[in-house]
Amino acid sequence: DTAVSQTPKYLVTQMGNDKSIKCEQNLGHDTMYWYKQDSKKFLKIMFSYNNKELIINETVPNRFSPKSPDKAHLNLHINSLELGDSAVYFCASSGTSTAETYNEQFFGPGTRLTVL
Amino acid sequence: GNSVTQMEGPVTLSEEAFLTINCTYTATGYPSLFWYVQYPGEGLQLLLKATKADDKGSNKGFEATYRKETTSFHLEKGSVQVSDSAVYFCALSDQGTDDKIIFGKGTRLHILP
């Protein structure tokens, strides 16, 4: 009964390749996110989707393209991978904000991407 | 803009020691404040939160009080355990601006047996 799942857990690939990371949540949440965590553990938001609509699009290279086929899934496609893309990518989701649950996010286990 | 500043780690303590991890914030509106914890090899989990001034969030023996006058949300625990070793992130979300969560840079905590 995993809440937020990501595949693959590890991804090792060559520079220049195109790869995708998948995320699924079974919490019934409307909003999903992609974060990038670098080697120093710094966490930075990349994208946010609400009900399949792009809400937050931070300054990331346009080689990164999120796709949300439905509100339970948010995939991340990366073109022409570069060495600097090596990081751990986390998917997260959040539900309708209430006074008790305001913007509480639930994170997936992460995908460690290594670009050689 | 909004920001979160937390003490740099790593922080190394012996088991049963008292823990404080400092966190201060800058926000234009009235943010909600959070502490998330990341155990080795896992994603982040919400540890505790506070949504308005003077609220105290608590969970698993950890506490943090929302101090508007000092714009702080310091994390404390009276007696740490080896199992508390993790990275701790202070964060804020400001509904008055753009709703996204802004995380601090994280503080790695090592607890020695």
Short mmCIF file of C-alpha atoms in Angstrom, two decimals:
data_model
loop_
_atom_site.label_atom_id
_atom_site.label_comp_id
_atom_site.label_asym_id
_atom_site.label_seq_id
_atom_site.Cartn_x
_atom_site.Cartn_y
_atom_site.Cartn_z
CA ASP A 1 0.00 0.00 0.00
CA THR A 2 2.79 2.39 -1.01
CA ALA A 3 1.59 6.00 -0.99
CA VAL A 4 4.00 7.61 -3.45
CA SER A 5 6.11 5.32 -5.61
CA GLN A 6 8.81 6.05 -8.15
CA THR A 7 10.54 3.93 -10.76
CA PRO A 8 13.31 3.22 -11.23
CA LYS A 9 15.06 3.54 -7.87
CA TYR A 10 18.46 3.74 -9.54
CA LEU A 11 19.28 4.93 -13.04
CA VAL A 12 22.78 4.90 -14.51
CA THR A 13 23.17 6.20 -18.05
CA GLN A 14 25.53 7.83 -20.48
CA MET A 15 25.72 11.52 -21.28
CA GLY A 16 23.49 12.49 -24.17
CA ASN A 17 20.87 9.80 -23.55
CA ASP A 18 17.15 10.45 -22.96
CA LYS A 19 15.53 8.91 -19.90
CA SER A 20 12.25 8.97 -17.98
CA ILE A 21 11.36 8.64 -14.33
CA LYS A 22 7.84 7.64 -13.35
CA CYS A 23 5.84 8.60 -10.29
CA GLU A 24 2.49 7.37 -9.04
CA GLN A 25 0.49 8.25 -5.94
CA ASN A 26 -2.49 6.36 -4.54
CA LEU A 27 -3.47 8.98 -1.97
CA GLY A 28 -6.09 10.65 -4.13
CA HIS A 29 -4.11 13.90 -4.07
CA ASP A 30 -4.61 16.61 -6.65
CA THR A 31 -1.11 18.08 -6.64
CA MET A 32 2.20 16.42 -7.50
CA TYR A 33 5.74 17.73 -7.53
CA TRP A 34 9.24 16.97 -8.74
CA TYR A 35 12.25 17.95 -6.64
CA LYS A 36 15.97 17.63 -7.32
CA GLN A 37 18.33 16.90 -4.42
CA ASP A 38 22.01 17.47 -5.09
CA SER A 39 24.99 15.77 -3.47
CA LYS A 40 24.94 18.26 -0.60
CA LYS A 41 21.31 17.34 0.15
CA PHE A 42 20.01 20.70 -1.07
CA LEU A 43 16.42 20.22 -2.17
CA LYS A 44 14.99 22.32 -4.96
CA ILE A 45 11.52 22.24 -6.47
CA MET A 46 11.38 21.77 -10.22
CA PHE A 47 7.73 21.39 -11.18
CA SER A 48 4.29 21.17 -9.68
CA TYR A 49 1.08 19.91 -11.30
CA ASN A 50 -2.44 20.32 -9.99
CA ASN A 51 -5.03 18.06 -11.58
CA LYS A 52 -2.83 17.54 -14.64
CA GLU A 53 -2.19 21.27 -15.03
CA LEU A 54 1.28 22.78 -14.66
CA ILE A 55 1.35 25.15 -11.68
CA ILE A 56 5.00 25.66 -10.80
CA ASN A 57 7.76 25.64 -13.35
CA GLU A 58 11.03 26.72 -11.81
CA THR A 59 14.02 27.70 -13.82
CA VAL A 60 15.17 24.35 -15.08
CA PRO A 61 16.62 23.54 -18.51
CA ASN A 62 13.97 22.78 -21.09
CA ARG A 63 15.59 19.37 -21.48
CA PHE A 64 13.39 18.49 -18.51
CA SER A 65 9.76 17.93 -19.42
CA PRO A 66 7.13 16.75 -16.96
CA LYS A 67 4.05 14.91 -18.15
CA SER A 68 0.91 14.16 -16.18
CA PRO A 69 -1.37 11.66 -17.94
CA ASP A 70 -3.78 11.76 -14.99
CA LYS A 71 -3.76 13.26 -11.54
CA ALA A 72 -2.28 10.11 -9.99
CA HIS A 73 0.81 10.14 -12.22
CA LEU A 74 3.56 12.64 -12.90
CA ASN A 75 6.46 11.53 -15.05
CA LEU A 76 9.71 13.33 -15.71
CA HIS A 77 11.44 13.03 -19.05
CA ILE A 78 15.00 14.26 -19.46
CA ASN A 79 16.58 14.76 -22.89
CA SER A 80 20.28 14.91 -23.70
CA LEU A 81 21.42 14.05 -20.19
CA GLU A 82 24.41 15.95 -18.80
CA LEU A 83 26.85 15.19 -15.99
CA GLY A 84 25.27 17.92 -13.87
CA ASP A 85 21.93 16.15 -13.97
CA SER A 86 23.29 13.52 -11.60
CA ALA A 87 21.22 13.82 -8.42
CA VAL A 88 18.38 12.20 -6.53
CA TYR A 89 14.96 13.14 -7.91
CA PHE A 90 12.00 13.05 -5.57
CA CYS A 91 8.36 12.99 -6.46
CA ALA A 92 5.84 14.27 -3.91
CA SER A 93 2.11 14.84 -3.66
CA SER A 94 -0.24 16.88 -1.53
CA GLY A 95 -3.98 16.96 -1.11
CA THR A 96 -6.54 19.70 -0.66
CA SER A 97 -5.28 22.06 1.99
CA THR A 98 -7.17 22.30 5.25
CA ALA A 99 -6.27 24.02 8.48
CA GLU A 100 -4.83 20.71 9.67
CA THR A 101 -3.13 19.43 6.54
CA TYR A 102 -2.07 22.64 4.90
CA ASN A 103 0.35 21.84 2.09
CA GLU A 104 1.65 18.68 3.79
CA GLN A 105 3.61 16.83 1.17
CA PHE A 106 4.21 13.10 0.91
CA PHE A 107 7.45 12.08 -0.74
CA GLY A 108 8.42 9.09 -2.81
CA PRO A 109 11.61 7.12 -2.06
CA GLY A 110 13.62 8.94 -4.72
CA THR A 111 15.39 8.00 -7.95
CA ARG A 112 19.16 8.23 -7.91
CA LEU A 113 20.28 9.29 -11.37
CA THR A 114 23.94 8.92 -12.29
CA VAL A 115 25.13 10.30 -15.60
CA LEU A 116 28.50 8.98 -16.77
CA GLY B 1 11.34 36.63 -1.32
CA ASN B 2 10.67 33.85 1.13
CA SER B 3 13.59 31.90 2.51
CA VAL B 4 14.61 29.47 5.23
CA THR B 5 17.97 29.38 6.98
CA GLN B 6 18.99 26.50 9.20
CA MET B 7 22.18 25.66 10.99
CA GLU B 8 24.77 23.86 8.97
CA GLY B 9 25.74 20.39 9.93
CA PRO B 10 26.80 17.86 10.53
CA VAL B 11 25.70 17.84 14.14
CA THR B 12 27.17 14.98 16.16
CA LEU B 13 25.78 14.12 19.59
CA SER B 14 25.92 11.24 22.00
CA GLU B 15 22.80 9.22 22.72
CA GLU B 16 20.50 10.85 25.30
CA ALA B 17 21.93 14.33 24.65
CA PHE B 18 19.70 17.37 24.17
CA LEU B 19 19.21 18.45 20.59
CA THR B 20 18.57 21.88 19.10
CA ILE B 21 18.62 22.59 15.38
CA ASN B 22 18.10 26.27 14.67
CA CYS B 23 15.84 27.51 11.90
CA THR B 24 14.88 31.06 10.98
CA TYR B 25 12.72 32.22 8.13
CA THR B 26 11.86 35.22 6.00
CA ALA B 27 8.35 35.50 4.60
CA THR B 28 6.16 38.22 3.19
CA GLY B 29 2.88 36.66 4.33
CA TYR B 30 1.81 34.34 7.14
CA PRO B 31 3.59 31.07 6.47
CA SER B 32 3.05 27.61 7.80
CA LEU B 33 6.27 26.07 9.12
CA PHE B 34 7.44 22.49 8.90
CA TRP B 35 10.20 20.14 9.86
CA TYR B 36 10.79 17.22 7.54
CA VAL B 37 13.16 14.32 8.24
CA GLN B 38 15.04 12.21 5.69
CA TYR B 39 16.37 8.87 6.94
CA PRO B 40 19.25 7.30 4.99
CA GLY B 41 18.15 6.09 1.57
CA GLU B 42 14.59 7.32 1.95
CA GLY B 43 12.41 10.22 0.89
CA LEU B 44 11.41 13.07 3.17
CA GLN B 45 8.72 12.59 5.80
CA LEU B 46 6.82 15.29 7.61
CA LEU B 47 7.99 15.33 11.23
CA LEU B 48 5.91 18.19 12.62
CA LYS B 49 4.31 21.45 11.63
CA ALA B 50 2.82 24.69 12.99
CA THR B 51 0.42 26.88 11.09
CA LYS B 52 0.29 30.06 13.16
CA ALA B 53 2.27 32.08 15.66
CA ASP B 54 2.86 30.46 19.08
CA ASP B 55 1.71 27.06 17.83
CA LYS B 56 3.88 24.16 18.96
CA GLY B 57 4.33 21.18 16.68
CA SER B 58 5.40 17.90 18.25
CA ASN B 59 6.00 14.32 17.17
CA LYS B 60 8.25 11.42 18.25
CA GLY B 61 9.65 13.49 21.12
CA PHE B 62 10.59 16.39 18.83
CA GLU B 63 9.11 19.84 19.34
CA ALA B 64 9.25 23.20 17.59
CA THR B 65 7.45 26.44 18.45
CA TYR B 66 6.44 29.03 15.85
CA ARG B 67 7.99 32.28 17.08
CA LYS B 68 6.83 35.21 14.97
CA GLU B 69 8.74 37.79 17.00
CA THR B 70 12.06 36.08 16.26
CA THR B 71 10.95 34.49 12.96
CA SER B 72 12.21 31.15 14.22
CA PHE B 73 11.10 27.53 14.37
CA HIS B 74 13.91 25.72 16.21
CA LEU B 75 13.72 21.93 16.48
CA GLU B 76 14.36 20.39 19.90
CA LYS B 77 14.45 16.97 21.47
CA GLY B 78 15.27 16.25 25.08
CA SER B 79 17.02 12.90 24.65
CA VAL B 80 18.13 11.76 21.21
CA GLN B 81 18.51 8.15 20.09
CA VAL B 82 20.77 6.53 17.50
CA SER B 83 17.67 6.01 15.36
CA ASP B 84 17.25 9.81 15.11
CA SER B 85 20.31 9.99 12.85
CA ALA B 86 19.02 11.58 9.66
CA VAL B 87 18.91 14.83 7.72
CA TYR B 88 16.42 17.39 9.03
CA PHE B 89 14.87 20.06 6.81
CA CYS B 90 13.12 23.16 8.01
CA ALA B 91 10.55 24.45 5.51
CA LEU B 92 7.86 27.05 5.03
CA SER B 93 4.82 27.40 2.85
CA ASP B 94 3.22 30.79 2.37
CA GLN B 95 -0.34 30.65 1.12
CA GLY B 96 -0.18 34.39 0.58
CA THR B 97 2.36 34.07 -2.20
CA ASP B 98 2.64 30.98 -4.35
CA ASP B 99 1.85 28.03 -2.11
CA LYS B 100 5.05 26.13 -2.78
CA ILE B 101 7.21 24.75 0.00
CA ILE B 102 10.63 26.31 0.45
CA PHE B 103 13.14 24.06 2.15
CA GLY B 104 16.23 24.95 4.11
CA LYS B 105 19.51 23.31 3.13
CA GLY B 106 19.13 20.50 5.63
CA THR B 107 21.10 19.59 8.76
CA ARG B 108 22.68 16.16 9.02
CA LEU B 109 22.45 14.70 12.52
CA HIS B 110 24.70 11.87 13.73
CA ILE B 111 23.92 10.23 17.05
CA LEU B 112 26.69 8.15 18.58
CA PRO B 113 25.83 5.17 20.81
#
